[in-house]
Short mmCIF file of C-alpha atoms in Angstrom, two decimals:
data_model
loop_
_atom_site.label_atom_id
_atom_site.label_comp_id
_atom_site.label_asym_id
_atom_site.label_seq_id
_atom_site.Cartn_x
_atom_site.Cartn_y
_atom_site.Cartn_z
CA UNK T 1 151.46 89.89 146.98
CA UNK T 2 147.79 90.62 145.45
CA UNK T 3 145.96 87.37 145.99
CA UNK T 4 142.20 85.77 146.25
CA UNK T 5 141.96 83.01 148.55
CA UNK T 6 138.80 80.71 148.66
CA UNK T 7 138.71 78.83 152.20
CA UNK T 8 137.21 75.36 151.47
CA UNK T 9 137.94 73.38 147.99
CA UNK T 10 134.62 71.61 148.32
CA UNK T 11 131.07 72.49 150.20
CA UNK T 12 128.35 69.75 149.98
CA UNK T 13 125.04 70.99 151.93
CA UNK T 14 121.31 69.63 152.15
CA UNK T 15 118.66 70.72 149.83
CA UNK T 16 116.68 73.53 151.09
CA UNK T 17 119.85 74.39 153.81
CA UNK T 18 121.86 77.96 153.98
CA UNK T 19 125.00 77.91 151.73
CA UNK T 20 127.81 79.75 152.80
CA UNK T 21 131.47 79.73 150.17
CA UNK T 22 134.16 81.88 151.70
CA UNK T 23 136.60 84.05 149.94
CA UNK T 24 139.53 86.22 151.53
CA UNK T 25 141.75 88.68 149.72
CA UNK T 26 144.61 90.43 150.42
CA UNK T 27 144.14 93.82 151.52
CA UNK T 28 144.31 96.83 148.95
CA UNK T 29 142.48 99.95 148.52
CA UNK T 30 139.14 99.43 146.63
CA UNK T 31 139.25 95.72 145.08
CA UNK T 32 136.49 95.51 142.74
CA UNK T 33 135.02 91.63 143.78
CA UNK T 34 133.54 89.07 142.00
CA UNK T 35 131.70 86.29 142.35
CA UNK T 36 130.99 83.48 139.16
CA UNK T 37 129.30 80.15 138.59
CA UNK T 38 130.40 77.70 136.49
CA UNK T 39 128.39 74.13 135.81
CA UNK T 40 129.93 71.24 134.54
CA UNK T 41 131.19 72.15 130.77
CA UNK T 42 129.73 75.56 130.80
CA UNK T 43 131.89 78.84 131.16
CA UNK T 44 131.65 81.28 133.62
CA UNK T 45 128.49 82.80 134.27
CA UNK T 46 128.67 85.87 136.57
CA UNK T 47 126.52 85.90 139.44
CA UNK T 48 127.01 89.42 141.47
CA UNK T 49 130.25 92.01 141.63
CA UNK T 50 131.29 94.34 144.45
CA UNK T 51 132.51 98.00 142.88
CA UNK T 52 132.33 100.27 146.20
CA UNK T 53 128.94 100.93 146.32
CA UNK T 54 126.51 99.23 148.72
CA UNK T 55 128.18 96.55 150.77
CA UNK T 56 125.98 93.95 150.48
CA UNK T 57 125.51 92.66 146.97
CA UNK T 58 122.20 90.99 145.89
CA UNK T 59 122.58 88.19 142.49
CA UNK T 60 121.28 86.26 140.50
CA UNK T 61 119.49 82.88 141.55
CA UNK T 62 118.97 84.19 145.27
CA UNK T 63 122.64 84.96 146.11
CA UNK T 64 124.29 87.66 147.75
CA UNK T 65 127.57 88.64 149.29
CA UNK T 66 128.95 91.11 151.65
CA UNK T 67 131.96 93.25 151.57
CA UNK T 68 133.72 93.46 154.65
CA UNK T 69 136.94 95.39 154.96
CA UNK T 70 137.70 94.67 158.13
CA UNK T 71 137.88 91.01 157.51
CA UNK T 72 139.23 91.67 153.74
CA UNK T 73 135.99 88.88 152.66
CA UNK T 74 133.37 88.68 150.43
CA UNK T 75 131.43 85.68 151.49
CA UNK T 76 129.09 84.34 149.42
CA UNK T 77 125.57 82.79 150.36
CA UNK T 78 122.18 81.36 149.70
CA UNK T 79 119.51 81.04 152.29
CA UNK T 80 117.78 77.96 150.94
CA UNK T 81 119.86 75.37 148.81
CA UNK T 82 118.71 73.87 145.60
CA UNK T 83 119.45 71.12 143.35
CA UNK T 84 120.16 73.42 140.68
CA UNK T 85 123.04 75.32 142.54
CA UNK T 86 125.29 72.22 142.51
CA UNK T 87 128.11 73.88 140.37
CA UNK T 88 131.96 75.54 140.74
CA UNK T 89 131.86 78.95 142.42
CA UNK T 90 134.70 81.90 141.52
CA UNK T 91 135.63 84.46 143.85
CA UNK T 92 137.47 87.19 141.15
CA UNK T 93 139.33 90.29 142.65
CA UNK T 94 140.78 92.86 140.39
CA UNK T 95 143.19 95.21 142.75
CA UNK T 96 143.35 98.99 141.55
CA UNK T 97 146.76 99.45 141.58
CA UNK T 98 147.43 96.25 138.87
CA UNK T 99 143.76 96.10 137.16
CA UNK T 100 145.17 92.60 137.12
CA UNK T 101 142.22 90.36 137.41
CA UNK T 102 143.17 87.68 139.76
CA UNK T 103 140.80 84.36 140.27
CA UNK T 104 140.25 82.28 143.25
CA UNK T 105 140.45 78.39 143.42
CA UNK T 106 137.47 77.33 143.12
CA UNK T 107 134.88 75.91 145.34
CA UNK T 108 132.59 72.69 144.31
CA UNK T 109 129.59 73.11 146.03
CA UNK T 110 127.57 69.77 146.33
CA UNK T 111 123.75 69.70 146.75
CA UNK T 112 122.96 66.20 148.71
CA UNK T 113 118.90 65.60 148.30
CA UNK J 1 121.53 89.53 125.02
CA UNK J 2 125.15 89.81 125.05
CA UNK J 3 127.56 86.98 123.73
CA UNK J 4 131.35 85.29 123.60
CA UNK J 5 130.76 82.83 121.03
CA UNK J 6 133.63 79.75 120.96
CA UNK J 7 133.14 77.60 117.36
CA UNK J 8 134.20 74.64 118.75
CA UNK J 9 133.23 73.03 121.98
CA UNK J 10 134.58 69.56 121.71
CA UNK J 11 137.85 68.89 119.62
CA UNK J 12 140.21 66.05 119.32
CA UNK J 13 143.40 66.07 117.79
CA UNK J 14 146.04 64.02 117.15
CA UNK J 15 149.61 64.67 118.83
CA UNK J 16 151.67 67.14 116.19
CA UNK J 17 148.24 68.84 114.59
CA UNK J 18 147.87 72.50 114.03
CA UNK J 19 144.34 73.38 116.09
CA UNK J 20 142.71 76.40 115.66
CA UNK J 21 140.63 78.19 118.71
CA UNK J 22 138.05 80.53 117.98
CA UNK J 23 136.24 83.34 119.79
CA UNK J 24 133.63 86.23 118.38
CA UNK J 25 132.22 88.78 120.99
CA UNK J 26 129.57 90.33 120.05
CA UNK J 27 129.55 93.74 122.48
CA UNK J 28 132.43 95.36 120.72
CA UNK J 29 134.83 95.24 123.83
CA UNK J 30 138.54 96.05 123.35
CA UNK J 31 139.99 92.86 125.48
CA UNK J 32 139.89 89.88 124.98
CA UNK J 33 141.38 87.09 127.01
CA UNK J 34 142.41 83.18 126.53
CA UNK J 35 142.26 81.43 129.52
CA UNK J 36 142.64 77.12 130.13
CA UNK J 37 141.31 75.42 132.99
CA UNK J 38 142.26 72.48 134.50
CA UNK J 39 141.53 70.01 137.53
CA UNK J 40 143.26 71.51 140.79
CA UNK J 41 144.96 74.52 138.87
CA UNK J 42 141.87 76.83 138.17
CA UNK J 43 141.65 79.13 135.25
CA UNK J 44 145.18 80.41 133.96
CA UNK J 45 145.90 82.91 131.63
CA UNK J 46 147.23 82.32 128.22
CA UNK J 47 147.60 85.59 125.87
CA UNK J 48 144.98 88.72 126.68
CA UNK J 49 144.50 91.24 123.88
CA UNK J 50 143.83 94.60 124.81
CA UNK J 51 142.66 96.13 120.82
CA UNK J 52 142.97 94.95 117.35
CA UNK J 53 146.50 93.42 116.57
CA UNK J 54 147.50 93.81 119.71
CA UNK J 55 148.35 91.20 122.48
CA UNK J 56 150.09 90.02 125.71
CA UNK J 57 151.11 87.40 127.34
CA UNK J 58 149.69 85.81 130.02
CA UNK J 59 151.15 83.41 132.37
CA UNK J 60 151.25 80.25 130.34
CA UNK J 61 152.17 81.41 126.68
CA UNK J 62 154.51 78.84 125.77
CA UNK J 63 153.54 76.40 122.82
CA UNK J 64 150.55 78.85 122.36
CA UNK J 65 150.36 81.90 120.25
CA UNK J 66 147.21 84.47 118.99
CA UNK J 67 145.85 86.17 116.58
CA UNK J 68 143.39 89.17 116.60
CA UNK J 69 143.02 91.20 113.00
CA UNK J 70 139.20 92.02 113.90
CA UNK J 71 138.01 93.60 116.68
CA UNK J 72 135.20 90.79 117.22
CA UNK J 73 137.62 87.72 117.14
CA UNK J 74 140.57 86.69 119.02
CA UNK J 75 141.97 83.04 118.29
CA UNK J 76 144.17 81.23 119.40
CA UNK J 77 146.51 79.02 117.75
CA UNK J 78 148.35 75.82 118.93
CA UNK J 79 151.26 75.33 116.47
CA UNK J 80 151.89 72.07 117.17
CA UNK J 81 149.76 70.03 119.14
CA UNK J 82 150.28 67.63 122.84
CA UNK J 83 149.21 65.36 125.25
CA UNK J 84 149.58 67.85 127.96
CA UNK J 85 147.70 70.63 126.15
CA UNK J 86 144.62 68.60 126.57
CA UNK J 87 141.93 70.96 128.61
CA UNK J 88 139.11 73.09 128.61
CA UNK J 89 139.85 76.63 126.89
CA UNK J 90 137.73 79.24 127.73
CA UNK J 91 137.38 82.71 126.15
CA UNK J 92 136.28 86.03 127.97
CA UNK J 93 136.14 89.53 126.58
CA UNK J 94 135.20 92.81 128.81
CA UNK J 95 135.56 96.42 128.00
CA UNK J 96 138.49 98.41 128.84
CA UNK J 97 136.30 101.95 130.05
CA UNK J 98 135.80 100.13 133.00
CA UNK J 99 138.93 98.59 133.64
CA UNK J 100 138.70 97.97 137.91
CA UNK J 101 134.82 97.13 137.74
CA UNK J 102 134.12 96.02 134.29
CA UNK J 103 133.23 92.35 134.93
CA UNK J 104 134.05 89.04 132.20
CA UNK J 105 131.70 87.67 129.76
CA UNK J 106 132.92 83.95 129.05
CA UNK J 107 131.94 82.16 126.66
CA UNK J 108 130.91 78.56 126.98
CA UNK J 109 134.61 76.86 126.51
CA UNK J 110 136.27 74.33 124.56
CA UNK J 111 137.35 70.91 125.63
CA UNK J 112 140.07 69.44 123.95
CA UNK J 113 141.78 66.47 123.56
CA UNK J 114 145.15 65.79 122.26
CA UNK J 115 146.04 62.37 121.82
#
């Protein structure tokens, strides 16, 4: 079955440290990935997409995520945590074969001064 | 700058109430999509409409139903309020020439409470 998984529910990381939120999905030909930010009562705010062309994906806010088919992940991270990041991260695949647009768990990441 | 615009971002209701949802996107895509999120089940999908008058369900239709005679606007109605329909509702829309790549536009959601 098509499906996004996002390894770890919550990440809480230093100010000023590397963040790193994984996401897995199940193998298909040419996913289209996804990666959004939500804060608390906000929507979704989309911070970079993957549409097979370069593999590594440069954001918004200093994010950026790499394809890897091998590993069927698109990781996303931050080399410098900051206050402002503390939010509720979305890995999004949509499969070609469905166009169904399929959403990962969520991941809380925590920013601890 | 492009825009999902929900009327209402805090609502309560009583238990039994009609409640209206509204949604106006403002970059003339053809879907639309009703989503609810809640603690420890992430975002779920409700109805999606892919044009005017037209609709599908999603995953979680029942005691929910929509509406979408313009373009611009896609609502969604709760015919009879409850408890367990409290959430957050959030409303995307994204064009269909793109469908594999074309990303979401949310907007900023609506929390409500039914009590």
């Amino acid at each position: 079955a098509q499906s996004v998984t996002q390894l770890d529910s919550h990440v809480s990381v230093s100010e000023g440290t590397p963040v790193l939120l994984r996401c897995n999905y199940s193998s298909s030909y040419s996913p289209s990935l996804f990666w959004y930010v939500q804060h608390p009562n906000k929507g979704l705010q989309l911070l970079l997409k993957y549409t097979s062309a370069a593999t590594l994906v440069k954001g918004i806010n200093g994010f950026e995520a790499e394809f890897k088919k091998s590993e069927t992940s698109f990781h996303l991270t931050k080399p410098s945590a900051h206050m402002s990041d503390a939010a509720e991260y979305f890995c999004v695949v949509i499969y070609s074969s469905a166009s169904k647009i399929i959403f990962g768990s969520g991941t809380r990441l925590s920013i601890r001064p | 700058d492009v825009k999902v615009t929900q009327s209402s971002r805090y609502l309560v209701k009583r238990t039994g109430e009609k409640v209206f949802l509204e949604c106006v996107q403002d970059m003339d895509h053809e879907n639309m999509f009703w989503y609810r999120q809640d603690p420890g089940l992430g975002l779920r999908l409700i109805y999606f409409s892919y044009d005017v008058k037209m609709k599908e369900k999603g995953d979680i239709p029942e005691g929910y139903s929509v509406s979408r005679e313009k373009k611009e606007r896609f609502s969604l109605i709760l015919e009879s309020a409850s408890t367990n329909q409290t959430s957050m509702y959030l409303c995307a829309s994204r064009s269909s020439g793109s469908l594999l790549t074309g990303e979401l536009f949310f907007g900023e959601g609506s929390r409500l409470t039914v009590l």
